[in-house]
Coordinates of C-alpha atoms in Angstrom, one line a residue:
X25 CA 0.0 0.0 0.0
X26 CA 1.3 3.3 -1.1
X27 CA 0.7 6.4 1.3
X28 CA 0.6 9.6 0.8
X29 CA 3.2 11.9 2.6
X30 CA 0.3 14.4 3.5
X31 CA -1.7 11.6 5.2
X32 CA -2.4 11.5 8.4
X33 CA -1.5 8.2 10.5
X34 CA -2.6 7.4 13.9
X35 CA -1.5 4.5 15.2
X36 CA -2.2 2.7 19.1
X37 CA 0.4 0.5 20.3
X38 CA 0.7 -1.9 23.3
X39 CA 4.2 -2.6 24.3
X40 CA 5.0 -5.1 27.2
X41 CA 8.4 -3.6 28.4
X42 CA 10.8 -5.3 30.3
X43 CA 12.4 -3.7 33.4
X44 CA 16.1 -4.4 32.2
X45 CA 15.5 -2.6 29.1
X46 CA 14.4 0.5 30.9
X47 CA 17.3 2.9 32.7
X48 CA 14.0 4.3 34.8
X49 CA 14.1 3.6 38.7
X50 CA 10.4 3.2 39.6
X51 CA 10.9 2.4 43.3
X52 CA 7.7 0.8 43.4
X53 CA 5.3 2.9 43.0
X54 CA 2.3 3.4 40.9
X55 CA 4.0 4.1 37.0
X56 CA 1.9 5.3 33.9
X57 CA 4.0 6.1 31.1
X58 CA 3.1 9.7 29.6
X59 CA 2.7 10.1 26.1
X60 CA 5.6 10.3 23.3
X61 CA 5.6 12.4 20.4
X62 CA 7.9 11.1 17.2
X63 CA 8.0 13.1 14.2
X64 CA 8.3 11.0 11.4
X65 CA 7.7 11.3 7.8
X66 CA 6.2 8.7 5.8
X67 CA 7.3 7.5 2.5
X68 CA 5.9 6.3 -0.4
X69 CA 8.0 3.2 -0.2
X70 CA 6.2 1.0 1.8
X71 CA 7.6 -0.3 5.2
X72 CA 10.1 2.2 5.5
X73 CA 10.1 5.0 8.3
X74 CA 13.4 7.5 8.7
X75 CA 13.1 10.1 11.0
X76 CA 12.6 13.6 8.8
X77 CA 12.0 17.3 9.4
X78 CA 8.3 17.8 11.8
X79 CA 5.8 17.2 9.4
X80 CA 3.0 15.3 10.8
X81 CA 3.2 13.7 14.6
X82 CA 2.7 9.9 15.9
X83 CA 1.2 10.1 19.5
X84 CA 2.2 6.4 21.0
X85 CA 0.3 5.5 24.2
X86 CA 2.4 3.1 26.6
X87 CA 1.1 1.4 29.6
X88 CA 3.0 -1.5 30.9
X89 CA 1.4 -4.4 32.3
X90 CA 3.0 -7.5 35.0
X91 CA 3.7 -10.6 32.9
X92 CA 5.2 -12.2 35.8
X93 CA 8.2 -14.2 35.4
X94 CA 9.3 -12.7 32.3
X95 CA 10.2 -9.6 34.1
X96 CA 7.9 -7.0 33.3
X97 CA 6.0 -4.7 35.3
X98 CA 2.7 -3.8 36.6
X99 CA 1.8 -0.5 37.3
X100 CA -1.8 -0.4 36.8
X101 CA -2.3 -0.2 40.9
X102 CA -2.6 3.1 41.9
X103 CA -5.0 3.6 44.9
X104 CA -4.9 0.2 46.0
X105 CA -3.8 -0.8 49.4
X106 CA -0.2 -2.9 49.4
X107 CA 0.6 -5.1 52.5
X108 CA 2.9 -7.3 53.4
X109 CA 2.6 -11.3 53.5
X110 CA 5.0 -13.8 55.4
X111 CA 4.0 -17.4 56.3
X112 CA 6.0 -20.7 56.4
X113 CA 5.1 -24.3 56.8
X114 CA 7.7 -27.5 57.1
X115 CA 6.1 -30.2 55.1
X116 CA 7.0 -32.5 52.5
X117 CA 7.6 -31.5 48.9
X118 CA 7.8 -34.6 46.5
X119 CA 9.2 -32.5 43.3
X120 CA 9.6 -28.9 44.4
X121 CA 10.5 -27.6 40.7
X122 CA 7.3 -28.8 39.5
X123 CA 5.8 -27.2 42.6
X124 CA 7.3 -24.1 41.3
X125 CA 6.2 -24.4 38.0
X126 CA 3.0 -24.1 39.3
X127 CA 3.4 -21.7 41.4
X128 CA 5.1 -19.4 38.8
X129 CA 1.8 -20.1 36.3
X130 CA -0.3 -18.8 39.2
X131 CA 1.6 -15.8 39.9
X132 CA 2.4 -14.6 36.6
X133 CA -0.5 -12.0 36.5
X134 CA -0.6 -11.1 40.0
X135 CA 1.7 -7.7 41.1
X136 CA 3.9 -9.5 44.2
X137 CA 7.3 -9.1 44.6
X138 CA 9.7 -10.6 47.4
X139 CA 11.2 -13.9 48.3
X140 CA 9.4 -17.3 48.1
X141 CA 11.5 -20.3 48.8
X142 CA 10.4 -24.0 48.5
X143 CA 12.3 -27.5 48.5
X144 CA 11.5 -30.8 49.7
X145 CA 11.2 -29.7 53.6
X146 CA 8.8 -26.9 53.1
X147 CA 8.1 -23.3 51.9
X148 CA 9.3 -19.9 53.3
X149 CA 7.8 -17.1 52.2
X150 CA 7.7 -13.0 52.5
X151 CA 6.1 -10.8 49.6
X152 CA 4.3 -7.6 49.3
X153 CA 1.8 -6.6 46.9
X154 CA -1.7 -5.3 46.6
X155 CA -4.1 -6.8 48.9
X156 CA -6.4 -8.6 46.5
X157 CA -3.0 -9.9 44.9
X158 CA -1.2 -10.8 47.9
X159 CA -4.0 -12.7 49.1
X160 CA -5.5 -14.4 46.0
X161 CA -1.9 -16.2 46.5
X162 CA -2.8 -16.9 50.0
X163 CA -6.2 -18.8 48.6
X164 CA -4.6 -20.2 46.1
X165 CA -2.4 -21.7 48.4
X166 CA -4.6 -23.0 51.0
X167 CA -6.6 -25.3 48.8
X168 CA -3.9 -27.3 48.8
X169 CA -4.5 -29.6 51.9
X170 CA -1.1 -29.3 53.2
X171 CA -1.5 -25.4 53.8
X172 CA -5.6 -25.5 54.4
X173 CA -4.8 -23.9 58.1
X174 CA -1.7 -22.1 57.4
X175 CA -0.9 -20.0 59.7
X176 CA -0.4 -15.9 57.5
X177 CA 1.2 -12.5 59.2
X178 CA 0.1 -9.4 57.6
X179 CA 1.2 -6.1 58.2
X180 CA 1.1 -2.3 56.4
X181 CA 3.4 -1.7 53.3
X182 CA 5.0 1.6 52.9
X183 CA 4.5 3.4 49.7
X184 CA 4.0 0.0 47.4
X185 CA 6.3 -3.0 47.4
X186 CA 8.6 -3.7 50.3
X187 CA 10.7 -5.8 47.8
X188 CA 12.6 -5.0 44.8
X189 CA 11.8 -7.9 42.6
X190 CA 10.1 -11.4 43.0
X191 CA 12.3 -14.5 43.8
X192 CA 10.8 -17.9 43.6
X193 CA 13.0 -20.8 44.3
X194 CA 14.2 -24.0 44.9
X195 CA 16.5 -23.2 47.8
X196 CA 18.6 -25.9 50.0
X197 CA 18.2 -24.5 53.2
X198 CA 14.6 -22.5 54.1
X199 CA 16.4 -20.7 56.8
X200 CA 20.3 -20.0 56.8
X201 CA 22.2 -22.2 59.7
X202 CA 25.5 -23.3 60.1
X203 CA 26.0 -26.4 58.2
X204 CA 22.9 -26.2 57.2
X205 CA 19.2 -27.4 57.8
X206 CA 18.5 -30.4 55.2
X207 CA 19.7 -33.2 57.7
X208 CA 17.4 -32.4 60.2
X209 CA 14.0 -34.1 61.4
X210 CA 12.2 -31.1 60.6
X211 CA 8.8 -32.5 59.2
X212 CA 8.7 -34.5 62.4
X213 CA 6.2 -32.3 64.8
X214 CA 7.2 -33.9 68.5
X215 CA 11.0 -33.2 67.4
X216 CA 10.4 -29.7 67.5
X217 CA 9.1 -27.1 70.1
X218 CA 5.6 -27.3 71.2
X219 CA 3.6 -24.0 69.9
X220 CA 2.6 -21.6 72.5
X221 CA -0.7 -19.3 72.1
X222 CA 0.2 -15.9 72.3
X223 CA -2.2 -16.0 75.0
X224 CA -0.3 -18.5 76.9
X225 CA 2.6 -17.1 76.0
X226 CA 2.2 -14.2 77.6
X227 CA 0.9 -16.1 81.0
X228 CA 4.4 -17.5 81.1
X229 CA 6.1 -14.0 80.2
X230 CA 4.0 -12.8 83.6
X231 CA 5.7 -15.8 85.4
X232 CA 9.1 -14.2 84.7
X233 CA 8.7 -10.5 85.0
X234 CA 6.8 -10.8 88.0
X235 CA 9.8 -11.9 90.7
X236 CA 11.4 -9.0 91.9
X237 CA 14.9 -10.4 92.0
X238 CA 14.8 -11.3 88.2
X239 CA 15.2 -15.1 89.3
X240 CA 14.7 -17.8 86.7
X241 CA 11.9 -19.3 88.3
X242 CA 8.1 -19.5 87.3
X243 CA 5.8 -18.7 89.8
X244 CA 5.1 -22.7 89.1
X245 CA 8.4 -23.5 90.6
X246 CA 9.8 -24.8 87.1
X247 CA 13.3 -23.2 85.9
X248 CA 12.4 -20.9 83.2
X249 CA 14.5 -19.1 80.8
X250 CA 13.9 -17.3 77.7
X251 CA 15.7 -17.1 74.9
X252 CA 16.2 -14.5 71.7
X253 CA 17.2 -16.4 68.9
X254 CA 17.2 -13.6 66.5
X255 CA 20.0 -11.5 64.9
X256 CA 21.6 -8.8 67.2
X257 CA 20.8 -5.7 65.1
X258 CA 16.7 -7.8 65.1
X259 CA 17.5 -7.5 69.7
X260 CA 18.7 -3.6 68.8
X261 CA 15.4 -2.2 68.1
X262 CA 12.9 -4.7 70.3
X263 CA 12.7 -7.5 72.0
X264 CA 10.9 -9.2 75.0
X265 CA 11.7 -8.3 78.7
X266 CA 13.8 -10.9 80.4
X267 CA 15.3 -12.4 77.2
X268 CA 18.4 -13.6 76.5
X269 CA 20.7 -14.0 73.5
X270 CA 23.3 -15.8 72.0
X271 CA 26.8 -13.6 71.8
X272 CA 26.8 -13.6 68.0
X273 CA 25.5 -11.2 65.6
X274 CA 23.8 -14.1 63.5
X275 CA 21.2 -16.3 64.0
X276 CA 23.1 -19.0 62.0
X277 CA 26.0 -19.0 64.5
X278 CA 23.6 -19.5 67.5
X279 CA 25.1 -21.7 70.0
X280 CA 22.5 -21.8 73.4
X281 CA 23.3 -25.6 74.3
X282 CA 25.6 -26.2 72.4
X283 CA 28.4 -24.6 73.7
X284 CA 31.6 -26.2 75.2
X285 CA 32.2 -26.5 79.2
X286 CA 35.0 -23.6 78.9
X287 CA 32.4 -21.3 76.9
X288 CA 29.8 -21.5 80.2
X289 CA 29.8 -17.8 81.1
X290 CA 28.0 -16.7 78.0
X291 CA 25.4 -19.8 77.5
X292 CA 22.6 -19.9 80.2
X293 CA 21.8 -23.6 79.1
X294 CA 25.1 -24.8 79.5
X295 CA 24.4 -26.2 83.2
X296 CA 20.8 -26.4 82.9
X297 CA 18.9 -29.5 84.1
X298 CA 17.8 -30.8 80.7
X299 CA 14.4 -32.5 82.2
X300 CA 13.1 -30.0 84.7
X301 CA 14.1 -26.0 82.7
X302 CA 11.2 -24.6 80.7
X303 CA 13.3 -23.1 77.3
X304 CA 11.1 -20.5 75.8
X305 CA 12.1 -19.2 72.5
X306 CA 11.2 -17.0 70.0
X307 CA 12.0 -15.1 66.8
X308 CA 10.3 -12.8 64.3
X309 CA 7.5 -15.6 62.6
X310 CA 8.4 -19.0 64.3
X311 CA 10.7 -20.6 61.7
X312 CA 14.1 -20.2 63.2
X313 CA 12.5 -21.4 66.8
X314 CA 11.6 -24.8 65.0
X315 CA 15.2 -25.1 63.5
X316 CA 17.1 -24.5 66.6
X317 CA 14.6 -26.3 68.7
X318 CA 15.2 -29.6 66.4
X319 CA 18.7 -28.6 67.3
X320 CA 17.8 -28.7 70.8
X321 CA 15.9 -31.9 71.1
X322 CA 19.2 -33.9 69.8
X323 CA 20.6 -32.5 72.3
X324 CA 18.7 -34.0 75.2
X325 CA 16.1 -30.8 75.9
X326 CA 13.0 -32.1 76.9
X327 CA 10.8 -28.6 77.9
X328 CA 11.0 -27.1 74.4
X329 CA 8.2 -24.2 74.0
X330 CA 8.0 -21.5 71.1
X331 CA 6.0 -18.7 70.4
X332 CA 3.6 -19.3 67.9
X333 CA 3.5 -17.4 64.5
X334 CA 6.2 -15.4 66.6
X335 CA 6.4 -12.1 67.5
X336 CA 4.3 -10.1 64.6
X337 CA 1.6 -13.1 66.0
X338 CA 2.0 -12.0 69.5
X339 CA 1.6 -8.2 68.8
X340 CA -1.7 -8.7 66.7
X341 CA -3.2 -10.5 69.5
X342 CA -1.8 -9.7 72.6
X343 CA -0.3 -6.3 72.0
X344 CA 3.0 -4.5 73.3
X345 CA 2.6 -6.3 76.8
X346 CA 6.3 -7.7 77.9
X347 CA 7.4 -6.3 74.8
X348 CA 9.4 -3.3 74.4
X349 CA 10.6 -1.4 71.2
X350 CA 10.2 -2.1 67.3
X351 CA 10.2 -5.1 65.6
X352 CA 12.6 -5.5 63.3
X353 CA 11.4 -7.1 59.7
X354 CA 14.0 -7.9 56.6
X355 CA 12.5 -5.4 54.1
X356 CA 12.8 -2.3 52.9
X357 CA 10.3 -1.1 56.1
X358 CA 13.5 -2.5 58.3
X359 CA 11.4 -2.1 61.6
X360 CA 7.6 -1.5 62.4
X361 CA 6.1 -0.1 65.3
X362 CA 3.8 -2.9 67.6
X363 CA 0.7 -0.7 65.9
X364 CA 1.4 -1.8 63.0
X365 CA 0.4 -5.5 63.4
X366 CA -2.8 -4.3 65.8
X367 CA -6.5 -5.6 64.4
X368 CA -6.7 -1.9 63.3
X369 CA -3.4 -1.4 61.3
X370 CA -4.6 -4.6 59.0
X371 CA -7.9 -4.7 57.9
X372 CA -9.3 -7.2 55.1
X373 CA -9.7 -5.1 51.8
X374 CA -12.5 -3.1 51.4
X375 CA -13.0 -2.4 55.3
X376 CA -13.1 1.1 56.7
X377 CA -9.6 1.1 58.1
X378 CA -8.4 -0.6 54.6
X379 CA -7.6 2.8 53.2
X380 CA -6.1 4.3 56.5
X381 CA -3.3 1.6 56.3
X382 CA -2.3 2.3 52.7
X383 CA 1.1 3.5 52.3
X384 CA 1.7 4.7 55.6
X385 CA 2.5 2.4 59.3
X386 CA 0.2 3.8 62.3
X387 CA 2.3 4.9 64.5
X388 CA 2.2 4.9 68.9
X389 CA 4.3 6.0 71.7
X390 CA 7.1 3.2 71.9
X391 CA 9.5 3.0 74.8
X392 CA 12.9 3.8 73.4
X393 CA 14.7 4.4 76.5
X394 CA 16.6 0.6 76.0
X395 CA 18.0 1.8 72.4
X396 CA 21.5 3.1 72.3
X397 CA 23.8 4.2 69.4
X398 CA 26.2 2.1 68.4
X399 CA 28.8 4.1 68.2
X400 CA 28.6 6.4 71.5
X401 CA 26.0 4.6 73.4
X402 CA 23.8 7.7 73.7
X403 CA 20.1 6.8 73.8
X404 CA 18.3 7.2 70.0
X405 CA 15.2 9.0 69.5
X406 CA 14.3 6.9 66.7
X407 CA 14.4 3.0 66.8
X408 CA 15.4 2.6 63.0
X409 CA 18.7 0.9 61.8
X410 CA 20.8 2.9 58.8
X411 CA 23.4 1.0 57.1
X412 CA 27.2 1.7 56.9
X413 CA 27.6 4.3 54.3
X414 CA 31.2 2.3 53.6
X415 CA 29.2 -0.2 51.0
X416 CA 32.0 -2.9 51.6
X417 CA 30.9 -2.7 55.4
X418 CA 27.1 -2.0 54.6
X419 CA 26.7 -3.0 58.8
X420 CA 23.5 -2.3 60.1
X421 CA 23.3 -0.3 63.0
X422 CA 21.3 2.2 65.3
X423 CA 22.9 5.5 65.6
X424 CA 22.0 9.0 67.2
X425 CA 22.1 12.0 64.9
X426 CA 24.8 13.6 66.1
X427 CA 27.1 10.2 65.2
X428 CA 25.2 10.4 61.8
X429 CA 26.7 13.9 60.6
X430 CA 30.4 13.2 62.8
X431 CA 30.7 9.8 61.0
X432 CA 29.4 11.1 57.8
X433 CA 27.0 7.9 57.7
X434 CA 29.3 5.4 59.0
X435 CA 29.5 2.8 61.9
X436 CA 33.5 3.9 62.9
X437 CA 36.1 5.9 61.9
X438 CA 37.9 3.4 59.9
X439 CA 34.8 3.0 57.5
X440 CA 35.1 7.1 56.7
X441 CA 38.2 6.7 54.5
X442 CA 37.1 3.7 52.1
X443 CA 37.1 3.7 48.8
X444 CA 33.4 3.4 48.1
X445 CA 31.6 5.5 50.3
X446 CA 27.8 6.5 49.9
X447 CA 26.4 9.9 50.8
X448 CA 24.8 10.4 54.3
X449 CA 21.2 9.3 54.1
X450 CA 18.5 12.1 55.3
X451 CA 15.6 10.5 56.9
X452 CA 13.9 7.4 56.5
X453 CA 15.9 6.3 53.1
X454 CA 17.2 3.0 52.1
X455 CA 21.0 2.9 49.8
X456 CA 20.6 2.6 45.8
X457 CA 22.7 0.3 43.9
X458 CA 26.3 1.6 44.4
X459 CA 26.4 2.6 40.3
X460 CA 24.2 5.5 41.2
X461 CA 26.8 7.2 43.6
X462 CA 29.7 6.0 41.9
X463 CA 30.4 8.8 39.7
X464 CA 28.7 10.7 41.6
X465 CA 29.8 13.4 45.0
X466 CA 29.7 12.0 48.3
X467 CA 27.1 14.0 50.5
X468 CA 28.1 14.9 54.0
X469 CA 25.5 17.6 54.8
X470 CA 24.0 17.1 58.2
X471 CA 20.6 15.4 58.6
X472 CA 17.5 18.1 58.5

């Protein structure tokens, strides 16, 4: 067909667009492409466009929608509410990459991004998304028998997706531990803790808090001691009164019970009569409880008890009582306050508090007088870690303001001198990709 340079051409295009193809950072938020003008002129040879002098315009409309696995994006969510999902279960998974097959089919037009990891002990899960997305998957889920009472967390998201991408896969280990998890009985219930109620949970808490002298012992006359099993910088910003942790800064290096006779100071289980002491433990959703608990058990512990659902659990139902500070969680939120997790910070969609809880976490008076900085043990007026501004340090740590402009970002004075230094963050920011300060100043303006 033969057209006339004088005609006019409009022409409607949709173009899925993958993210790697795009230099844009869209941060997770809401994205509708404006429109384009390209000034072409047409030819009378057909099928052959070169760009000319303005003589008549193309207006191209672009709107890019998720295709799932294939990389591309959805942005077609504006106004809905985005929460946060984490659940876990041990159970056995004949063929986990079919399993993930299927999974992947089921997700590929739903707008959830985080880190979903299955093999043939279980599935480990934390994603955000838009409510109806985030818990179509939950449905979706449940009707298989397996995870028919699975137990979910749910909490506010903070301006869209908590996570940069979505990662579904076949992983060795569902939780990180020194030399690993695959070897133990994990899908064997009595082998691990026995699951506390929050409710009951807190009854025991009582026991502890309530003598005076800070003894050990229950108000049943049991040996009772409760333990953190969590990170340090997780301890930093909240934790449980009358806990205890391991001297590591990793959970995968926890050693309670399993330490060696010259290592006694620093384990409180080391001397422990194994058939009459209570062991309470807890962590963020319950997973690492079971793993060390299995640990535990082969280890001759008989009075093996963990919270259930964990912590986020115990503050939906039971509140801030025996807890004090933030809760840490490992996305880009890095801690939320106990409100967050209350009946009215997550409402099913289309409730009346559903749109309060959009892009924002409800905030309440938290005690902060237990957080110190890091570097000059002031106390912090905001629980919230900052990373290292030395990326090849990148430690996580709470620091008072002051520190902040002094250290120009960084945990010491070694880390001010490296090579790759960041720019001082200003309020509640999270680091880019280190190409996008690389050629780039390094900021050391105070904090406003």
């Amino acid at each position: 067909m033969r057209v006339s340079p004088a005609a006019t051409l409009s022409v409607s295009l949709t173009i899925p667009l993958p993210l790697a193809s795009t230099k844009a950072r869209f941060s997770g938020v809401p994205f509708r492409f404006k429109q384009y003008v390209f000034n072409y002129q047409i030819l009378s040879r057909p099928g052959r466009l070169v760009a000319a002098k303005p003589t008549r315009r193309w207006t191209f409309s672009c709107k890019c929608r998720n295709r799932g696995r294939n990389g591309y994006a959805k942005f077609d969510d504006e106004g809905e509410d985005f929460i946060v999902v984490n659940f876990f279960r041990f159970v056995s998974i004949g063929d986990p990459e079919a399993v993930i097959e299927k999974h992947l089919s089921f997700l590929k037009d739903l707008n959830i991004r985080g880190r979903i990891y299955l093999n043939e002990q279980g599935i480990n899960a934390q994603y955000s998304g838009p409510s109806k997305d985030a818990l179509a998957y939950v449905e979706w889920l449940k009707g298989d028998e397996r995870f028919s009472d699975l137990l979910v967390q749910m909490s506010p998201a903070i301006n869209g997706h908590a996570f940069p991408k979505l990662k579904l896969q076949n992983k060795p280990s569902l939780v990180q531990y020194e030399g690993g998890i695959s070897h133990l009985p994990l899908l064997e219930p009595p082998m691990r803790a026995k699951p506390l109620e929050p409710s009951e949970w807190k009854r025991k808490l009582k026991d502890l808090t309530d003598d005076d002298e800070a003894s050990p012992s229950s108000s049943s006359g049991r040996s009772c001691i409760l333990l953190d099993v969590r990170n340090g910088y997780e301890w930093d910003v909240g934790h449980f009164r009358g806990a205890r942790r391991p001297e590591v800064d990793c959970f995968r290096n926890t050693s309670f019970g399993l330490s060696d006779e010259k290592e006694a100071p620093l384990d409180p289980l080391i001397n422990v009569d194994k058939e009459k002491t209570d062991i309470l433990m807890y962590c963020t959703g319950g997973i690492r409880c079971d793993v060390y608990s299995t640990v535990l058990r082969q280890r001759g512990f008989k009075n093996l008890y963990t919270l259930k659902g964990g912590v986020s659990h115990y503050l939906e139902e039971e509140g801030t009582a025996e807890w004090v500070g933030n809760l840490f969680v490992f996305d880009s939120r890095l801690s939320l306050p106990p409100a967050a997790y209350s009946d009215k910070a997550v409402d099913k969609p289309g409730s009346d508090n559903a749109e309060d809880k959009a892009g924002r976490t409800p905030q309440t008076p938290v005690d902060t007088s237990f957080a110190k900085c890091y570097i000059c043990d002031s106390q912090v007026q905001e629980i919230r870690h900052r990373n290292c501004a030395n990326l090849d340090c990148n430690r996580l740590f709470l620091c008072c303001a002051e520190c902040v402009v002094d250290l120009k970002g960084c945990c010491c004075s070694n880390c001010i001198t490296a090579p790759r230094l960041r720019p001082v963050l200003h309020g509640v920011k999270r680091y880019e990709k280190w190409h996008v300060y690389r050629d780039s100043e390094v900021q050391t303006a105070p904090l406003v």
